[in-house]
């Protein structure tokens, strides 16, 4: 039973390029969450999505960042015109339902480096 | 706003000794509390959760946590530490909102180092 799959594991982009991070939730999970982990900091919530809907994007920067979770295919976190400050580990998590007894299952993350 | 504090950046313990990793929380309403562990270059793995009921919660790998409402704490414990327990530990809280949602607020993490 595959867990949450994220790719790529490592991504290097030059300033100004676009970064696309993919996340396939666990089988049977329809809720996806994106978190960002900066060095020496904890995980910061970015966005919560269900299929074809953004439920909570209160942690997303107002510009350059977007997320989607289409009916078919993985969830995508897209960062346009990357800057050095975007360098971080980005983690995707999924859950089976939004209920309180459903823990989040995390992927191994995508480590973005902006040069 | 809800928040979680992990007052120790690092905890050092000798193998075989008991360990405690501290966590305090601040929420309005009933908290739902979680502990996760992160090994190098990996995602977070769920250890245990407190929803309701007994204040002592048992989880994976011999870990347990004690919920203390009066002290707003949820400390992680293990009676006998192993070198393989060395990792980064995160406490998290979820506030139940109208409409659901599983958004967690994480602490900054505590690096546990278990030495021989």
PDB file of N, CA, C and O in Angstrom, chain B residues 14-86:
ATOM      1  N   UNK B  14      20.784   9.385  27.681  1.00  0.00           N
ATOM      2  CA  UNK B  14      21.579   8.157  27.555  1.00  0.00           C
ATOM      3  C   UNK B  14      20.649   6.987  27.264  1.00  0.00           C
ATOM      4  O   UNK B  14      19.516   6.919  27.784  1.00  0.00           O
ATOM      5  N   UNK B  15      21.115   6.069  26.423  1.00  0.00           N
ATOM      6  CA  UNK B  15      20.295   4.905  26.094  1.00  0.00           C
ATOM      7  C   UNK B  15      19.924   4.152  27.363  1.00  0.00           C
ATOM      8  O   UNK B  15      20.758   3.936  28.234  1.00  0.00           O
ATOM      9  N   UNK B  16      18.672   3.734  27.434  1.00  0.00           N
ATOM     10  CA  UNK B  16      18.172   3.016  28.589  1.00  0.00           C
ATOM     11  C   UNK B  16      17.525   3.910  29.627  1.00  0.00           C
ATOM     12  O   UNK B  16      16.767   3.430  30.475  1.00  0.00           O
ATOM     13  N   UNK B  17      17.798   5.203  29.551  1.00  0.00           N
ATOM     14  CA  UNK B  17      17.176   6.146  30.480  1.00  0.00           C
ATOM     15  C   UNK B  17      15.816   6.591  29.956  1.00  0.00           C
ATOM     16  O   UNK B  17      15.567   6.547  28.749  1.00  0.00           O
ATOM     17  N   UNK B  18      14.948   7.062  30.859  1.00  0.00           N
ATOM     18  CA  UNK B  18      13.659   7.592  30.386  1.00  0.00           C
ATOM     19  C   UNK B  18      13.864   8.927  29.685  1.00  0.00           C
ATOM     20  O   UNK B  18      14.813   9.664  29.976  1.00  0.00           O
ATOM     21  N   UNK B  19      12.973   9.211  28.750  1.00  0.00           N
ATOM     22  CA  UNK B  19      13.050  10.478  28.038  1.00  0.00           C
ATOM     23  C   UNK B  19      11.713  11.218  28.121  1.00  0.00           C
ATOM     24  O   UNK B  19      10.660  10.591  28.207  1.00  0.00           O
ATOM     25  N   UNK B  20      11.808  12.536  28.093  1.00  0.00           N
ATOM     26  CA  UNK B  20      10.634  13.395  28.024  1.00  0.00           C
ATOM     27  C   UNK B  20      10.908  14.511  27.036  1.00  0.00           C
ATOM     28  O   UNK B  20      11.945  15.168  27.103  1.00  0.00           O
ATOM     29  N   UNK B  21       9.981  14.713  26.124  1.00  0.00           N
ATOM     30  CA  UNK B  21      10.036  15.839  25.199  1.00  0.00           C
ATOM     31  C   UNK B  21       8.799  16.689  25.487  1.00  0.00           C
ATOM     32  O   UNK B  21       7.671  16.213  25.396  1.00  0.00           O
ATOM     33  N   UNK B  22       9.026  17.957  25.797  1.00  0.00           N
ATOM     34  CA  UNK B  22       7.952  18.803  26.317  1.00  0.00           C
ATOM     35  C   UNK B  22       7.169  19.512  25.217  1.00  0.00           C
ATOM     36  O   UNK B  22       7.717  19.883  24.175  1.00  0.00           O
ATOM     37  N   UNK B  23       5.886  19.711  25.509  1.00  0.00           N
ATOM     38  CA  UNK B  23       5.006  20.441  24.598  1.00  0.00           C
ATOM     39  C   UNK B  23       3.917  21.112  25.415  1.00  0.00           C
ATOM     40  O   UNK B  23       3.299  20.475  26.273  1.00  0.00           O
ATOM     41  N   UNK B  24       3.688  22.388  25.155  1.00  0.00           N
ATOM     42  CA  UNK B  24       2.544  23.077  25.738  1.00  0.00           C
ATOM     43  C   UNK B  24       1.728  23.688  24.602  1.00  0.00           C
ATOM     44  O   UNK B  24       2.257  23.973  23.528  1.00  0.00           O
ATOM     45  N   UNK B  25       0.462  23.882  24.854  1.00  0.00           N
ATOM     46  CA  UNK B  25      -0.411  24.363  23.792  1.00  0.00           C
ATOM     47  C   UNK B  25      -1.257  25.526  24.287  1.00  0.00           C
ATOM     48  O   UNK B  25      -1.421  25.730  25.494  1.00  0.00           O
ATOM     49  N   UNK B  26      -1.799  26.249  23.345  1.00  0.00           N
ATOM     50  CA  UNK B  26      -2.706  27.349  23.651  1.00  0.00           C
ATOM     51  C   UNK B  26      -3.811  27.348  22.611  1.00  0.00           C
ATOM     52  O   UNK B  26      -3.553  27.587  21.428  1.00  0.00           O
ATOM     53  N   UNK B  27      -5.016  27.019  23.054  1.00  0.00           N
ATOM     54  CA  UNK B  27      -6.178  27.037  22.165  1.00  0.00           C
ATOM     55  C   UNK B  27      -7.381  27.480  22.983  1.00  0.00           C
ATOM     56  O   UNK B  27      -7.394  27.378  24.199  1.00  0.00           O
ATOM     57  N   UNK B  28      -8.381  27.932  22.295  1.00  0.00           N
ATOM     58  CA  UNK B  28      -9.668  28.162  22.942  1.00  0.00           C
ATOM     59  C   UNK B  28     -10.576  27.034  22.516  1.00  0.00           C
ATOM     60  O   UNK B  28     -10.767  26.802  21.336  1.00  0.00           O
ATOM     61  N   UNK B  29     -11.056  26.295  23.488  1.00  0.00           N
ATOM     62  CA  UNK B  29     -11.847  25.124  23.153  1.00  0.00           C
ATOM     63  C   UNK B  29     -11.059  23.848  23.418  1.00  0.00           C
ATOM     64  O   UNK B  29      -9.945  23.873  23.941  1.00  0.00           O
ATOM     65  N   UNK B  30     -11.632  22.734  23.064  1.00  0.00           N
ATOM     66  CA  UNK B  30     -10.973  21.448  23.318  1.00  0.00           C
ATOM     67  C   UNK B  30      -9.897  21.176  22.275  1.00  0.00           C
ATOM     68  O   UNK B  30     -10.162  21.241  21.089  1.00  0.00           O
ATOM     69  N   UNK B  31      -8.698  20.861  22.737  1.00  0.00           N
ATOM     70  CA  UNK B  31      -7.613  20.623  21.779  1.00  0.00           C
ATOM     71  C   UNK B  31      -7.593  19.179  21.308  1.00  0.00           C
ATOM     72  O   UNK B  31      -7.987  18.267  22.030  1.00  0.00           O
ATOM     73  N   UNK B  32      -7.124  18.981  20.114  1.00  0.00           N
ATOM     74  CA  UNK B  32      -6.795  17.663  19.591  1.00  0.00           C
ATOM     75  C   UNK B  32      -5.293  17.681  19.337  1.00  0.00           C
ATOM     76  O   UNK B  32      -4.813  18.485  18.536  1.00  0.00           O
ATOM     77  N   UNK B  33      -4.551  16.839  20.027  1.00  0.00           N
ATOM     78  CA  UNK B  33      -3.098  16.937  20.086  1.00  0.00           C
ATOM     79  C   UNK B  33      -2.431  15.730  19.458  1.00  0.00           C
ATOM     80  O   UNK B  33      -2.907  14.598  19.592  1.00  0.00           O
ATOM     81  N   UNK B  34      -1.318  15.975  18.811  1.00  0.00           N
ATOM     82  CA  UNK B  34      -0.609  14.943  18.061  1.00  0.00           C
ATOM     83  C   UNK B  34       0.897  15.055  18.307  1.00  0.00           C
ATOM     84  O   UNK B  34       1.423  16.133  18.569  1.00  0.00           O
ATOM     85  N   UNK B  35       1.567  13.910  18.180  1.00  0.00           N
ATOM     86  CA  UNK B  35       3.017  13.877  18.104  1.00  0.00           C
ATOM     87  C   UNK B  35       3.426  13.168  16.810  1.00  0.00           C
ATOM     88  O   UNK B  35       2.875  12.119  16.463  1.00  0.00           O
ATOM     89  N   UNK B  36       4.404  13.798  16.141  1.00  0.00           N
ATOM     90  CA  UNK B  36       4.985  13.228  14.935  1.00  0.00           C
ATOM     91  C   UNK B  36       6.496  13.161  15.106  1.00  0.00           C
ATOM     92  O   UNK B  36       7.085  13.965  15.826  1.00  0.00           O
ATOM     93  N   UNK B  37       7.128  12.225  14.371  1.00  0.00           N
ATOM     94  CA  UNK B  37       8.582  12.112  14.384  1.00  0.00           C
ATOM     95  C   UNK B  37       9.083  12.232  12.953  1.00  0.00           C
ATOM     96  O   UNK B  37       8.434  11.773  12.009  1.00  0.00           O
ATOM     97  N   UNK B  38      10.229  12.890  12.813  1.00  0.00           N
ATOM     98  CA  UNK B  38      10.826  13.060  11.489  1.00  0.00           C
ATOM     99  C   UNK B  38      12.268  12.582  11.512  1.00  0.00           C
ATOM    100  O   UNK B  38      13.095  13.106  12.265  1.00  0.00           O
ATOM    101  N   UNK B  39      12.574  11.594  10.670  1.00  0.00           N
ATOM    102  CA  UNK B  39      13.943  11.133  10.492  1.00  0.00           C
ATOM    103  C   UNK B  39      14.583  11.920   9.348  1.00  0.00           C
ATOM    104  O   UNK B  39      13.868  12.464   8.504  1.00  0.00           O
ATOM    105  N   UNK B  40      15.907  11.972   9.290  1.00  0.00           N
ATOM    106  CA  UNK B  40      16.586  12.797   8.276  1.00  0.00           C
ATOM    107  C   UNK B  40      16.101  12.514   6.861  1.00  0.00           C
ATOM    108  O   UNK B  40      15.962  11.354   6.460  1.00  0.00           O
ATOM    109  N   UNK B  41      15.821  13.571   6.139  1.00  0.00           N
ATOM    110  CA  UNK B  41      15.396  13.490   4.733  1.00  0.00           C
ATOM    111  C   UNK B  41      14.112  12.683   4.532  1.00  0.00           C
ATOM    112  O   UNK B  41      13.906  12.104   3.471  1.00  0.00           O
ATOM    113  N   UNK B  42      13.279  12.642   5.545  1.00  0.00           N
ATOM    114  CA  UNK B  42      12.018  11.935   5.431  1.00  0.00           C
ATOM    115  C   UNK B  42      10.875  12.854   5.825  1.00  0.00           C
ATOM    116  O   UNK B  42      11.070  13.930   6.390  1.00  0.00           O
ATOM    117  N   UNK B  43       9.658  12.389   5.543  1.00  0.00           N
ATOM    118  CA  UNK B  43       8.484  13.119   6.003  1.00  0.00           C
ATOM    119  C   UNK B  43       8.182  12.797   7.451  1.00  0.00           C
ATOM    120  O   UNK B  43       8.893  12.036   8.096  1.00  0.00           O
ATOM    121  N   UNK B  44       7.129  13.375   7.948  1.00  0.00           N
ATOM    122  CA  UNK B  44       6.744  13.134   9.326  1.00  0.00           C
ATOM    123  C   UNK B  44       5.946  11.844   9.448  1.00  0.00           C
ATOM    124  O   UNK B  44       5.115  11.536   8.599  1.00  0.00           O
ATOM    125  N   UNK B  45       6.222  11.131  10.529  1.00  0.00           N
ATOM    126  CA  UNK B  45       5.463   9.911  10.811  1.00  0.00           C
ATOM    127  C   UNK B  45       4.625  10.112  12.061  1.00  0.00           C
ATOM    128  O   UNK B  45       5.114  10.616  13.071  1.00  0.00           O
ATOM    129  N   UNK B  46       3.390   9.718  11.990  1.00  0.00           N
ATOM    130  CA  UNK B  46       2.464   9.843  13.107  1.00  0.00           C
ATOM    131  C   UNK B  46       2.872   8.903  14.245  1.00  0.00           C
ATOM    132  O   UNK B  46       3.159   7.724  14.023  1.00  0.00           O
ATOM    133  N   UNK B  47       2.917   9.443  15.474  1.00  0.00           N
ATOM    134  CA  UNK B  47       3.254   8.637  16.654  1.00  0.00           C
ATOM    135  C   UNK B  47       2.027   8.335  17.506  1.00  0.00           C
ATOM    136  O   UNK B  47       1.800   7.185  17.872  1.00  0.00           O
ATOM    137  N   UNK B  48       1.301   9.380  17.861  1.00  0.00           N
ATOM    138  CA  UNK B  48       0.133   9.201  18.725  1.00  0.00           C
ATOM    139  C   UNK B  48      -0.713  10.464  18.720  1.00  0.00           C
ATOM    140  O   UNK B  48      -0.282  11.501  18.233  1.00  0.00           O
ATOM    141  N   UNK B  49      -1.917  10.318  19.272  1.00  0.00           N
ATOM    142  CA  UNK B  49      -2.831  11.461  19.322  1.00  0.00           C
ATOM    143  C   UNK B  49      -3.664  11.397  20.596  1.00  0.00           C
ATOM    144  O   UNK B  49      -3.903  10.312  21.152  1.00  0.00           O
ATOM    145  N   UNK B  50      -4.092  12.560  21.027  1.00  0.00           N
ATOM    146  CA  UNK B  50      -5.070  12.677  22.100  1.00  0.00           C
ATOM    147  C   UNK B  50      -6.306  13.349  21.528  1.00  0.00           C
ATOM    148  O   UNK B  50      -6.239  14.454  20.994  1.00  0.00           O
ATOM    149  N   UNK B  51      -7.440  12.653  21.674  1.00  0.00           N
ATOM    150  CA  UNK B  51      -8.711  13.214  21.228  1.00  0.00           C
ATOM    151  C   UNK B  51      -9.598  13.450  22.449  1.00  0.00           C
ATOM    152  O   UNK B  51     -10.066  14.555  22.707  1.00  0.00           O
ATOM    153  N   UNK B  52      -9.811  12.403  23.189  1.00  0.00           N
ATOM    154  CA  UNK B  52     -10.607  12.484  24.399  1.00  0.00           C
ATOM    155  C   UNK B  52     -10.347  11.225  25.209  1.00  0.00           C
ATOM    156  O   UNK B  52      -9.694  10.300  24.733  1.00  0.00           O
ATOM    157  N   UNK B  53     -10.808  11.194  26.450  1.00  0.00           N
ATOM    158  CA  UNK B  53     -10.660   9.968  27.232  1.00  0.00           C
ATOM    159  C   UNK B  53      -9.461  10.004  28.156  1.00  0.00           C
ATOM    160  O   UNK B  53      -9.144  11.053  28.733  1.00  0.00           O
ATOM    161  N   UNK B  54      -8.785   8.878  28.294  1.00  0.00           N
ATOM    162  CA  UNK B  54      -7.659   8.763  29.225  1.00  0.00           C
ATOM    163  C   UNK B  54      -6.582   9.791  28.906  1.00  0.00           C
ATOM    164  O   UNK B  54      -6.235  10.013  27.743  1.00  0.00           O
ATOM    165  N   UNK B  55      -6.046  10.355  29.973  1.00  0.00           N
ATOM    166  CA  UNK B  55      -5.018  11.379  29.776  1.00  0.00           C
ATOM    167  C   UNK B  55      -3.701  10.796  29.315  1.00  0.00           C
ATOM    168  O   UNK B  55      -2.873  11.509  28.745  1.00  0.00           O
ATOM    169  N   UNK B  56      -3.469   9.524  29.565  1.00  0.00           N
ATOM    170  CA  UNK B  56      -2.237   8.874  29.117  1.00  0.00           C
ATOM    171  C   UNK B  56      -2.529   8.126  27.818  1.00  0.00           C
ATOM    172  O   UNK B  56      -3.334   7.211  27.779  1.00  0.00           O
ATOM    173  N   UNK B  57      -1.835   8.551  26.787  1.00  0.00           N
ATOM    174  CA  UNK B  57      -2.052   7.981  25.457  1.00  0.00           C
ATOM    175  C   UNK B  57      -0.840   7.164  25.063  1.00  0.00           C
ATOM    176  O   UNK B  57       0.302   7.643  25.184  1.00  0.00           O
ATOM    177  N   UNK B  58      -1.067   5.973  24.578  1.00  0.00           N
ATOM    178  CA  UNK B  58       0.049   5.132  24.118  1.00  0.00           C
ATOM    179  C   UNK B  58       0.093   5.149  22.597  1.00  0.00           C
ATOM    180  O   UNK B  58      -0.948   5.154  21.920  1.00  0.00           O
ATOM    181  N   UNK B  59       1.342   5.160  22.070  1.00  0.00           N
ATOM    182  CA  UNK B  59       1.502   5.231  20.631  1.00  0.00           C
ATOM    183  C   UNK B  59       2.514   4.229  20.117  1.00  0.00           C
ATOM    184  O   UNK B  59       2.798   3.210  20.737  1.00  0.00           O
ATOM    185  N   UNK B  60       3.079   4.575  18.972  1.00  0.00           N
ATOM    186  CA  UNK B  60       4.018   3.673  18.290  1.00  0.00           C
ATOM    187  C   UNK B  60       5.375   3.668  18.978  1.00  0.00           C
ATOM    188  O   UNK B  60       5.752   4.628  19.641  1.00  0.00           O
ATOM    189  N   UNK B  61       6.126   2.575  18.762  1.00  0.00           N
ATOM    190  CA  UNK B  61       7.523   2.441  19.176  1.00  0.00           C
ATOM    191  C   UNK B  61       7.726   2.621  20.683  1.00  0.00           C
ATOM    192  O   UNK B  61       8.798   3.018  21.113  1.00  0.00           O
ATOM    193  N   UNK B  62       6.712   2.338  21.476  1.00  0.00           N
ATOM    194  CA  UNK B  62       6.836   2.431  22.922  1.00  0.00           C
ATOM    195  C   UNK B  62       6.664   3.815  23.497  1.00  0.00           C
ATOM    196  O   UNK B  62       6.861   4.021  24.703  1.00  0.00           O
ATOM    197  N   UNK B  63       6.320   4.782  22.665  1.00  0.00           N
ATOM    198  CA  UNK B  63       6.110   6.140  23.135  1.00  0.00           C
ATOM    199  C   UNK B  63       4.721   6.295  23.750  1.00  0.00           C
ATOM    200  O   UNK B  63       3.772   5.605  23.376  1.00  0.00           O
ATOM    201  N   UNK B  64       4.632   7.237  24.677  1.00  0.00           N
ATOM    202  CA  UNK B  64       3.356   7.612  25.265  1.00  0.00           C
ATOM    203  C   UNK B  64       3.382   9.100  25.554  1.00  0.00           C
ATOM    204  O   UNK B  64       4.448   9.733  25.556  1.00  0.00           O
ATOM    205  N   UNK B  65       2.211   9.665  25.757  1.00  0.00           N
ATOM    206  CA  UNK B  65       2.135  11.095  26.054  1.00  0.00           C
ATOM    207  C   UNK B  65       1.045  11.318  27.082  1.00  0.00           C
ATOM    208  O   UNK B  65       0.035  10.619  27.103  1.00  0.00           O
ATOM    209  N   UNK B  66       1.283  12.308  27.923  1.00  0.00           N
ATOM    210  CA  UNK B  66       0.339  12.606  28.992  1.00  0.00           C
ATOM    211  C   UNK B  66      -0.308  13.957  28.755  1.00  0.00           C
ATOM    212  O   UNK B  66       0.383  14.988  28.706  1.00  0.00           O
ATOM    213  N   UNK B  67      -1.615  13.962  28.639  1.00  0.00           N
ATOM    214  CA  UNK B  67      -2.371  15.189  28.471  1.00  0.00           C
ATOM    215  C   UNK B  67      -2.685  15.768  29.845  1.00  0.00           C
ATOM    216  O   UNK B  67      -3.226  15.063  30.707  1.00  0.00           O
ATOM    217  N   UNK B  68      -2.338  17.026  30.060  1.00  0.00           N
ATOM    218  CA  UNK B  68      -2.607  17.696  31.325  1.00  0.00           C
ATOM    219  C   UNK B  68      -3.338  18.995  31.026  1.00  0.00           C
ATOM    220  O   UNK B  68      -2.735  19.980  30.577  1.00  0.00           O
ATOM    221  N   UNK B  69      -4.632  18.992  31.255  1.00  0.00           N
ATOM    222  CA  UNK B  69      -5.447  20.150  30.883  1.00  0.00           C
ATOM    223  C   UNK B  69      -5.112  21.385  31.719  1.00  0.00           C
ATOM    224  O   UNK B  69      -5.059  22.508  31.204  1.00  0.00           O
ATOM    225  N   UNK B  70      -4.878  21.188  33.016  1.00  0.00           N
ATOM    226  CA  UNK B  70      -4.617  22.337  33.886  1.00  0.00           C
ATOM    227  C   UNK B  70      -3.293  23.014  33.543  1.00  0.00           C
ATOM    228  O   UNK B  70      -3.162  24.235  33.692  1.00  0.00           O
ATOM    229  N   UNK B  71      -2.338  22.237  33.091  1.00  0.00           N
ATOM    230  CA  UNK B  71      -1.041  22.811  32.699  1.00  0.00           C
ATOM    231  C   UNK B  71      -0.935  23.031  31.197  1.00  0.00           C
ATOM    232  O   UNK B  71       0.115  23.469  30.714  1.00  0.00           O
ATOM    233  N   UNK B  72      -1.983  22.739  30.474  1.00  0.00           N
ATOM    234  CA  UNK B  72      -2.016  22.835  28.996  1.00  0.00           C
ATOM    235  C   UNK B  72      -0.754  22.231  28.391  1.00  0.00           C
ATOM    236  O   UNK B  72      -0.059  22.861  27.574  1.00  0.00           O
ATOM    237  N   UNK B  73      -0.458  21.006  28.815  1.00  0.00           N
ATOM    238  CA  UNK B  73       0.742  20.337  28.319  1.00  0.00           C
ATOM    239  C   UNK B  73       0.400  18.975  27.732  1.00  0.00           C
ATOM    240  O   UNK B  73      -0.646  18.375  28.054  1.00  0.00           O
ATOM    241  N   UNK B  74       1.298  18.510  26.888  1.00  0.00           N
ATOM    242  CA  UNK B  74       1.137  17.189  26.246  1.00  0.00           C
ATOM    243  C   UNK B  74       2.546  16.648  25.999  1.00  0.00           C
ATOM    244  O   UNK B  74       3.019  16.535  24.882  1.00  0.00           O
ATOM    245  N   UNK B  75       3.222  16.280  27.078  1.00  0.00           N
ATOM    246  CA  UNK B  75       4.615  15.855  26.997  1.00  0.00           C
ATOM    247  C   UNK B  75       4.734  14.426  26.463  1.00  0.00           C
ATOM    248  O   UNK B  75       3.979  13.537  26.882  1.00  0.00           O
ATOM    249  N   UNK B  76       5.708  14.224  25.618  1.00  0.00           N
ATOM    250  CA  UNK B  76       5.993  12.897  25.057  1.00  0.00           C
ATOM    251  C   UNK B  76       6.990  12.184  25.957  1.00  0.00           C
ATOM    252  O   UNK B  76       7.985  12.795  26.384  1.00  0.00           O
ATOM    253  N   UNK B  77       6.748  10.895  26.193  1.00  0.00           N
ATOM    254  CA  UNK B  77       7.617  10.157  27.110  1.00  0.00           C
ATOM    255  C   UNK B  77       7.897   8.765  26.570  1.00  0.00           C
ATOM    256  O   UNK B  77       7.128   8.216  25.766  1.00  0.00           O
ATOM    257  N   UNK B  78       9.014   8.229  27.072  1.00  0.00           N
ATOM    258  CA  UNK B  78       9.337   6.826  26.801  1.00  0.00           C
ATOM    259  C   UNK B  78      10.153   6.315  27.983  1.00  0.00           C
ATOM    260  O   UNK B  78      11.099   6.983  28.409  1.00  0.00           O
ATOM    261  N   UNK B  79       9.813   5.173  28.544  1.00  0.00           N
ATOM    262  CA  UNK B  79      10.483   4.693  29.761  1.00  0.00           C
ATOM    263  C   UNK B  79      11.963   4.380  29.563  1.00  0.00           C
ATOM    264  O   UNK B  79      12.761   4.581  30.471  1.00  0.00           O
ATOM    265  N   UNK B  80      12.329   3.905  28.366  1.00  0.00           N
ATOM    266  CA  UNK B  80      13.705   3.494  28.133  1.00  0.00           C
ATOM    267  C   UNK B  80      14.096   3.866  26.706  1.00  0.00           C
ATOM    268  O   UNK B  80      13.622   3.259  25.750  1.00  0.00           O
ATOM    269  N   UNK B  81      14.963   4.848  26.558  1.00  0.00           N
ATOM    270  CA  UNK B  81      15.304   5.368  25.232  1.00  0.00           C
ATOM    271  C   UNK B  81      16.254   4.431  24.482  1.00  0.00           C
ATOM    272  O   UNK B  81      17.095   3.740  25.085  1.00  0.00           O
ATOM    273  N   UNK B  82      16.119   4.448  23.163  1.00  0.00           N
ATOM    274  CA  UNK B  82      17.006   3.700  22.270  1.00  0.00           C
ATOM    275  C   UNK B  82      17.761   4.676  21.369  1.00  0.00           C
ATOM    276  O   UNK B  82      17.238   5.752  21.043  1.00  0.00           O
ATOM    277  N   UNK B  83      18.943   4.278  20.942  1.00  0.00           N
ATOM    278  CA  UNK B  83      19.707   5.133  20.012  1.00  0.00           C
ATOM    279  C   UNK B  83      18.883   5.409  18.760  1.00  0.00           C
ATOM    280  O   UNK B  83      18.910   6.512  18.202  1.00  0.00           O
ATOM    281  N   UNK B  84      18.110   4.426  18.332  1.00  0.00           N
ATOM    282  CA  UNK B  84      17.300   4.576  17.120  1.00  0.00           C
ATOM    283  C   UNK B  84      16.142   5.560  17.298  1.00  0.00           C
ATOM    284  O   UNK B  84      15.474   5.916  16.321  1.00  0.00           O
ATOM    285  N   UNK B  85      15.898   6.017  18.515  1.00  0.00           N
ATOM    286  CA  UNK B  85      14.877   7.034  18.744  1.00  0.00           C
ATOM    287  C   UNK B  85      15.371   8.435  18.376  1.00  0.00           C
ATOM    288  O   UNK B  85      14.578   9.385  18.333  1.00  0.00           O
ATOM    289  N   UNK B  86      16.654   8.564  18.124  1.00  0.00           N
ATOM    290  CA  UNK B  86      17.219   9.870  17.782  1.00  0.00           C
ATOM    291  C   UNK B  86      16.565  10.388  16.505  1.00  0.00           C
ATOM    292  O   UNK B  86      16.630   9.752  15.449  1.00  0.00           O
TER     293      UNK B  86
END
